[in-house]
PDB file of C-alpha atoms in Angstrom:
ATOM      1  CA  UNK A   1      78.149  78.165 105.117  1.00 53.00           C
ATOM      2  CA  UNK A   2      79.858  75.518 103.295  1.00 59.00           C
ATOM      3  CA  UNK A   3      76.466  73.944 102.329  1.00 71.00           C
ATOM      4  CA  UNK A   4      76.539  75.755  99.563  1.00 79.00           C
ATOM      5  CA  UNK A   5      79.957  75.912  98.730  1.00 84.00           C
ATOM      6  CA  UNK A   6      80.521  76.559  94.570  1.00 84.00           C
ATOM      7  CA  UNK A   7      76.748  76.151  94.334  1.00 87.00           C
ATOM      8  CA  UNK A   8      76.420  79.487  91.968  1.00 90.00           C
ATOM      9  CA  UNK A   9      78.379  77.070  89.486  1.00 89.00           C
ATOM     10  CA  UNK A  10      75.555  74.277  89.436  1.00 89.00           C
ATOM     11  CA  UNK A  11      72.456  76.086  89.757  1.00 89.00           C
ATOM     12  CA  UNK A  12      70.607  78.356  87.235  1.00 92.00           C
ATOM     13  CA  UNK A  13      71.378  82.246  86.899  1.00 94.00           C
ATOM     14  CA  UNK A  14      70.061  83.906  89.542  1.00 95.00           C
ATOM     15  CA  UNK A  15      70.424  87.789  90.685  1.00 96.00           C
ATOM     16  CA  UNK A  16      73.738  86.894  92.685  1.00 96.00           C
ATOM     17  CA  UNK A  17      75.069  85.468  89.285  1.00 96.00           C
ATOM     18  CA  UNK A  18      74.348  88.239  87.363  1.00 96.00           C
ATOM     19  CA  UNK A  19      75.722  90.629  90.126  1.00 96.00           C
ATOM     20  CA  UNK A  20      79.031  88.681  90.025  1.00 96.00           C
ATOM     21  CA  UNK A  21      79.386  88.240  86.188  1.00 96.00           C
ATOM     22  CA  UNK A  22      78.812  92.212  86.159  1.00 97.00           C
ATOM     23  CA  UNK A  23      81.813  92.570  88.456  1.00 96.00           C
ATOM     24  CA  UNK A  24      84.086  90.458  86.791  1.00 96.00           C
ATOM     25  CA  UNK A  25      82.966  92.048  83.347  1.00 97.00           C
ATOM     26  CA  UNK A  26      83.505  95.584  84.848  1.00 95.00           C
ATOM     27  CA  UNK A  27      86.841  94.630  85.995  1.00 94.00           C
ATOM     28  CA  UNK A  28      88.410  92.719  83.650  1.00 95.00           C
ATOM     29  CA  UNK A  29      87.069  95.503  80.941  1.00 95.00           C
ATOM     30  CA  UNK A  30      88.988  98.296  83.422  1.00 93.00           C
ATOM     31  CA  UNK A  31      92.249  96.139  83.059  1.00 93.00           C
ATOM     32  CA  UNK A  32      92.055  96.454  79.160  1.00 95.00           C
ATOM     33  CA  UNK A  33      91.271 100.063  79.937  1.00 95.00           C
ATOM     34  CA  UNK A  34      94.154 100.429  82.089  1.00 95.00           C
ATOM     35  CA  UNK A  35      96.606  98.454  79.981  1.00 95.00           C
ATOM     36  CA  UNK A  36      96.153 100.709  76.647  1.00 96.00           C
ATOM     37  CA  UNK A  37      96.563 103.436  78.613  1.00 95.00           C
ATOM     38  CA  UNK A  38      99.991 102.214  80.786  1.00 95.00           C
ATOM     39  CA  UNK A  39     101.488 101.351  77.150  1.00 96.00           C
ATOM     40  CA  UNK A  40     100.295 104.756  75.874  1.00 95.00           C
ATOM     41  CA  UNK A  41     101.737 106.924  78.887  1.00 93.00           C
ATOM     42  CA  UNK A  42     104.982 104.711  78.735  1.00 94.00           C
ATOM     43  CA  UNK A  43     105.490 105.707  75.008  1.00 95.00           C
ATOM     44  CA  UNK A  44     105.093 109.010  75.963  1.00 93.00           C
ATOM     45  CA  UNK A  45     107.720 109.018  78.477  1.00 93.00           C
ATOM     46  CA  UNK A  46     106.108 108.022  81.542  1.00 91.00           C
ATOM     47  CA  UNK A  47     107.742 106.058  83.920  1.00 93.00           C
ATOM     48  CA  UNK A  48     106.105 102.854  86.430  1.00 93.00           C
ATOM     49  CA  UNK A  49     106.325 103.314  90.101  1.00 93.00           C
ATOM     50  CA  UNK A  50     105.756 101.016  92.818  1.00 90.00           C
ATOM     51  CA  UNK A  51     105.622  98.271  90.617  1.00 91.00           C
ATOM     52  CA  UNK A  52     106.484  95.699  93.603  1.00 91.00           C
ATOM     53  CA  UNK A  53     103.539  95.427  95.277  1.00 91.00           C
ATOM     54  CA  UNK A  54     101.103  95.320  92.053  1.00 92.00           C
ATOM     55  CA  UNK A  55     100.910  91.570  91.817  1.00 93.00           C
ATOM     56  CA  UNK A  56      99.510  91.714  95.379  1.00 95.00           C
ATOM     57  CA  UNK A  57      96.913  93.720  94.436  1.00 92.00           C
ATOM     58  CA  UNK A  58      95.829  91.771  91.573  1.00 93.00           C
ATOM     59  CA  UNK A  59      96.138  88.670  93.725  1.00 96.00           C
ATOM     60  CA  UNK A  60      93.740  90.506  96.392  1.00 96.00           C
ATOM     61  CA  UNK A  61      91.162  91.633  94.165  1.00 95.00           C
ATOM     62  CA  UNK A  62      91.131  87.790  92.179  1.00 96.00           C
ATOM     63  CA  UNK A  63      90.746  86.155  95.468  1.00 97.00           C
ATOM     64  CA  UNK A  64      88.354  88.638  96.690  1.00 98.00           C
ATOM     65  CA  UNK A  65      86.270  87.736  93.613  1.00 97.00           C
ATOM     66  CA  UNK A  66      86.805  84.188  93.602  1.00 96.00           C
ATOM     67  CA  UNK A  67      85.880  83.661  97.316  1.00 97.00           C
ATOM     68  CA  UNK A  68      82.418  85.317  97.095  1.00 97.00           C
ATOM     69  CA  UNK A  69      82.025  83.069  94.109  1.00 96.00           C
ATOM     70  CA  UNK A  70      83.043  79.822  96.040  1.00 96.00           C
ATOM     71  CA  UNK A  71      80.907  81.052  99.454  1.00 96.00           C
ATOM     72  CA  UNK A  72      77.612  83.008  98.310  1.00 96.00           C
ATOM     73  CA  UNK A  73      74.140  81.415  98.188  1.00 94.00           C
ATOM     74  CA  UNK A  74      73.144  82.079  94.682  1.00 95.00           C
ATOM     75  CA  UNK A  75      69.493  82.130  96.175  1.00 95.00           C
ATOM     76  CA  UNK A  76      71.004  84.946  98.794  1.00 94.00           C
ATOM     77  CA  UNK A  77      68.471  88.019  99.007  1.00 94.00           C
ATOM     78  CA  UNK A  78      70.712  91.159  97.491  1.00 95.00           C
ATOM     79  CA  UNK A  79      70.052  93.387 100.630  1.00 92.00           C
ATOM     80  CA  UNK A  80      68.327  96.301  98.918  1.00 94.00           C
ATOM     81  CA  UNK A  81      70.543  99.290 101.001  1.00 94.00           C
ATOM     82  CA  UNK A  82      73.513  97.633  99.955  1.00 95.00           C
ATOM     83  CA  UNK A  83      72.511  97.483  96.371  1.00 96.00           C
ATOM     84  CA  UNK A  84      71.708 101.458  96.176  1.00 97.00           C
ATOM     85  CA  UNK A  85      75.225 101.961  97.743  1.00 97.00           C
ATOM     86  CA  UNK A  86      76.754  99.459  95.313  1.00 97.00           C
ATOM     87  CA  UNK A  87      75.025 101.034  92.208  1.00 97.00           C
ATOM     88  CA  UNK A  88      76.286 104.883  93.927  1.00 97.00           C
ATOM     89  CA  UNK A  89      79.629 103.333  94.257  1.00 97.00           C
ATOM     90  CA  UNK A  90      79.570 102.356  90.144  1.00 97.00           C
ATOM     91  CA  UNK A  91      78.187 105.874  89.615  1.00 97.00           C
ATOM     92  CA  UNK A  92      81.677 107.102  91.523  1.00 97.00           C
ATOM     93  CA  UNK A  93      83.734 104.730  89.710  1.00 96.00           C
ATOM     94  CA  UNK A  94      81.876 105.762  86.212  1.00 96.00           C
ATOM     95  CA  UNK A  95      82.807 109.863  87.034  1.00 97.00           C
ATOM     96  CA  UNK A  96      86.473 109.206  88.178  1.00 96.00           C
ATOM     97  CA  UNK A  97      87.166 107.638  85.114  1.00 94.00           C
ATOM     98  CA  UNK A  98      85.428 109.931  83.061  1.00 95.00           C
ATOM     99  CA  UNK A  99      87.223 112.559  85.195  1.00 95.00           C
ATOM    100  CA  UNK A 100      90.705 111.244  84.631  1.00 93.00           C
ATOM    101  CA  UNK A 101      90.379 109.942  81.478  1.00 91.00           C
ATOM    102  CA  UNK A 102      93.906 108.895  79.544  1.00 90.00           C
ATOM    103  CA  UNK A 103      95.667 108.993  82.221  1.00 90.00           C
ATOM    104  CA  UNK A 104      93.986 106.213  84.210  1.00 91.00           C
ATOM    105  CA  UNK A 105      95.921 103.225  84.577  1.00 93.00           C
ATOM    106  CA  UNK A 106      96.447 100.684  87.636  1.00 93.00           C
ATOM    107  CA  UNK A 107      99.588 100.764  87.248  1.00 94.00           C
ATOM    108  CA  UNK A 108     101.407 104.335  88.842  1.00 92.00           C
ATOM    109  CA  UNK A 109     102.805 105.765  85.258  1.00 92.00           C
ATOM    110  CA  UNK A 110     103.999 109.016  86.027  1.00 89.00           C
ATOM    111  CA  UNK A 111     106.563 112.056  84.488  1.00 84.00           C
ATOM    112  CA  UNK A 112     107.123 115.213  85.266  1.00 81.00           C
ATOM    113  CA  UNK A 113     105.560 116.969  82.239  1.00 82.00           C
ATOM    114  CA  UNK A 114     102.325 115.355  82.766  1.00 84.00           C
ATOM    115  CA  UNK A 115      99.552 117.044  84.007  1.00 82.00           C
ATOM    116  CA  UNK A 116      97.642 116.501  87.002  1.00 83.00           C
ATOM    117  CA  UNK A 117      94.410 115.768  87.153  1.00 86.00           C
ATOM    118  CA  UNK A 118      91.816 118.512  89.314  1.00 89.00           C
ATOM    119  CA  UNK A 119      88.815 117.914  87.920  1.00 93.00           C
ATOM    120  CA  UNK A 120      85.511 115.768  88.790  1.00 95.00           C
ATOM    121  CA  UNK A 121      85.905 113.900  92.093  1.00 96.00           C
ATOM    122  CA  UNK A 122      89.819 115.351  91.970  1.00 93.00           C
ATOM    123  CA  UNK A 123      88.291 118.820  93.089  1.00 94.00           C
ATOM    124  CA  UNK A 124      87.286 116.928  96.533  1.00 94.00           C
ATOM    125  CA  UNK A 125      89.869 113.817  96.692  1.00 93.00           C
ATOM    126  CA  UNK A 126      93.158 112.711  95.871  1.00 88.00           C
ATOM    127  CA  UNK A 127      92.100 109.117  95.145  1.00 92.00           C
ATOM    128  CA  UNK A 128      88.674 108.831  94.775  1.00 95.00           C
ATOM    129  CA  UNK A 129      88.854 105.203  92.822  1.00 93.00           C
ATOM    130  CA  UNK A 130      90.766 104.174  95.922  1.00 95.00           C
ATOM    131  CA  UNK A 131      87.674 105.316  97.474  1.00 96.00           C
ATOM    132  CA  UNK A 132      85.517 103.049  95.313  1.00 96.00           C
ATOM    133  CA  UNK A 133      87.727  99.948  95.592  1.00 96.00           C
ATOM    134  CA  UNK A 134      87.417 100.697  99.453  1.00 97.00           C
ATOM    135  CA  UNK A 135      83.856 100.852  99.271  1.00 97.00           C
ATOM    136  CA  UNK A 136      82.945  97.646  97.047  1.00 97.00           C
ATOM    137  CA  UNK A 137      85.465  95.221  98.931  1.00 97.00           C
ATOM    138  CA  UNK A 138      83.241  96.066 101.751  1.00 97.00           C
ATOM    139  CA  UNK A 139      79.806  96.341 100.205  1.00 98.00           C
ATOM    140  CA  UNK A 140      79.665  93.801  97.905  1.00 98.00           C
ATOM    141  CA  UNK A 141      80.139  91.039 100.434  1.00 97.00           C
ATOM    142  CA  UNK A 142      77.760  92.794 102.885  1.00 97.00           C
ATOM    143  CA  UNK A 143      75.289  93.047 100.117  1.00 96.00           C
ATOM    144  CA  UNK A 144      75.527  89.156  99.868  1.00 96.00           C
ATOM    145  CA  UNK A 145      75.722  87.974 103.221  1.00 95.00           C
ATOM    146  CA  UNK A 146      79.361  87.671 103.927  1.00 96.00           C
ATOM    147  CA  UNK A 147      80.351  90.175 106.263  1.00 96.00           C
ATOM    148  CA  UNK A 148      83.023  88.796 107.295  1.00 97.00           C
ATOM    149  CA  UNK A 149      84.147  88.311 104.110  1.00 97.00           C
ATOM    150  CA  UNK A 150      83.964  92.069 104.173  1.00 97.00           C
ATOM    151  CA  UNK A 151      86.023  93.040 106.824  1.00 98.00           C
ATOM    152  CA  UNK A 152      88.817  90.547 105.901  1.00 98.00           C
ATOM    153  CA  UNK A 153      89.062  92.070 102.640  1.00 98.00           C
ATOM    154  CA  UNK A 154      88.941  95.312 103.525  1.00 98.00           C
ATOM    155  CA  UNK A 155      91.767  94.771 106.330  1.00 98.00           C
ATOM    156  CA  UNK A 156      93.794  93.463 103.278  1.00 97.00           C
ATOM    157  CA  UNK A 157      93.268  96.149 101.074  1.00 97.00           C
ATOM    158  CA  UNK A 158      93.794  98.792 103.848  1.00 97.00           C
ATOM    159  CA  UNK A 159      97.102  97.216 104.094  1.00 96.00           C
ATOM    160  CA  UNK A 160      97.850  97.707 100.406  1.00 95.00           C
ATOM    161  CA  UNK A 161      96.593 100.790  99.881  1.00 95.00           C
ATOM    162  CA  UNK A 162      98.506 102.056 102.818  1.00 94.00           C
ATOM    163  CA  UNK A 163     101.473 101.844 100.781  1.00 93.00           C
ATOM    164  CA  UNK A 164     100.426 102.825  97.336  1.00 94.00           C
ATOM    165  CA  UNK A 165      99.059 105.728  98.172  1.00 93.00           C
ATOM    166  CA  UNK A 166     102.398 106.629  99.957  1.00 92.00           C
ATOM    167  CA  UNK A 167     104.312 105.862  96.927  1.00 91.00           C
ATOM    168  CA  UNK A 168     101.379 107.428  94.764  1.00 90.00           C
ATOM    169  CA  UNK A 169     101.633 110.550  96.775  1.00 88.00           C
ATOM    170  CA  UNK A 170     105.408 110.749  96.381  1.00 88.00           C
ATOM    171  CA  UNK A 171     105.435 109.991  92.803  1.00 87.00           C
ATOM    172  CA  UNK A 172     102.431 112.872  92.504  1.00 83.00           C
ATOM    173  CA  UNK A 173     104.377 115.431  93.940  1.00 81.00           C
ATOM    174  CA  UNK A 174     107.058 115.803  90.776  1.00 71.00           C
ATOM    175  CA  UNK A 175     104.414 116.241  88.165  1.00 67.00           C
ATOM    176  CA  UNK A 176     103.056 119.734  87.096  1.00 55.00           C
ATOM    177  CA  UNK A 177     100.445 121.768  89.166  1.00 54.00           C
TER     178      UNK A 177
END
C-alpha cells in the first residue's frame, strides 16, 4: 500500500485525480457557501450552538481528504457501483441544499423566530446532509480501494455526529413549527 504512497502528486491526471480535485472543489465551495450564510443568520439574530466540537469536524473531514490523497493508486479502477452511488449521493447533497437554502450553514446558527425547514428531503429526514456526509466518508474510499479507510472514517464521524445531532436536535426544538 505504501508503494504508492503520494504518487497522485507525481504522476499525470488520471480519473482518481479528477475525482479528488472534484471533492475538494465541492467542499471547499460549500464552506464559502456556509460561511455567507453563518454571517448572514448571525446578523439576523441567530445564535451558534455547539461550537466546541466544530474544529473536530473540520479536522476529520481534512484528514479524511488528505489520507485518500496520500494512500490511493492514481491508476486505481473507480469501481463502477460505487461511482453510481457516489454521483446519487451528490444528487442528495445537490436537493438538500437546494431544499434548505439560506439557512444552510455548518455551523448550528439557530433563533427562535426562524423557520424550520420541511421541505425536499426534510419531508422524510431530519438531517439528510448528515446522511450524505455518512454516505461519502464511506463510499468514496470504497470506490477507490481503501476500505478500510472507510470504516475508520466512518467510526470517526459516527462519533461526531453522535453529538451534533444531539445538540442539533436540542437547539431545533426552540425554533418555530
Amino acid at each position: 500500500m505504501t508503494d504508492n504512497l503520494g504518487a497522485i502528486f507525481t504522476t499525470d491526471p488520471t480519473p482518481v485525480t479528477w475525482l479528488l480535485v472534484y471533492i475538494v472543489v465541492q467542499r471547499l465551495g460549500e464552506l464559502v457557501y456556509a460561511n455567507r450564510n453563518t454571517k448572514r443568520l448571525l446578523s439576523e439574530g441567530g445564535q451558534e450552538h455547539g461550537a466546541d466540537h466544530y474544529q473536530y469536524f473540520i479536522f476529520l473531514h481534512s484528514a479524511w481528504i488528505a489520507i485518500i490523497a496520500l494512500l490511493v493508486d492514481p491508476w486505481q479502477i473507480i469501481h463502477p457501483a460505487m461511482l453510481a452511488l457516489f454521483v446519487a449521493t451528490q444528487l442528495l447533497r445537490v436537493w438538500t441544499l437546494a431544499s434548505i437554502g439560506r439557512w444552510w450553514t455548518t455551523r448550528i446558527i439557530s433563533a427562535p423566530h426562524f423557520d424550520r425547514v420541511k421541505r425536499g428531503p426534510y419531508k422524510y429526514i431530519s438531517h439528510p446532509n448528515y446522511l450524505v456526509v455518512v454516505l461519502e466518508i464511506a463510499i468514496v474510499p470504497l470506490m477507490l480501494g481503501l476500505p478500510w479507510l472507510a470504516l475508520v472514517f466512518s467510526l470517526l464521524n459516527a462519533l461526531l455526529l453522535r453529538h451534533r445531532i444531539r445538540v442539533e436536535n436540542a437547539v431545533l426544538t426552540e425554533r418555530l413549527t
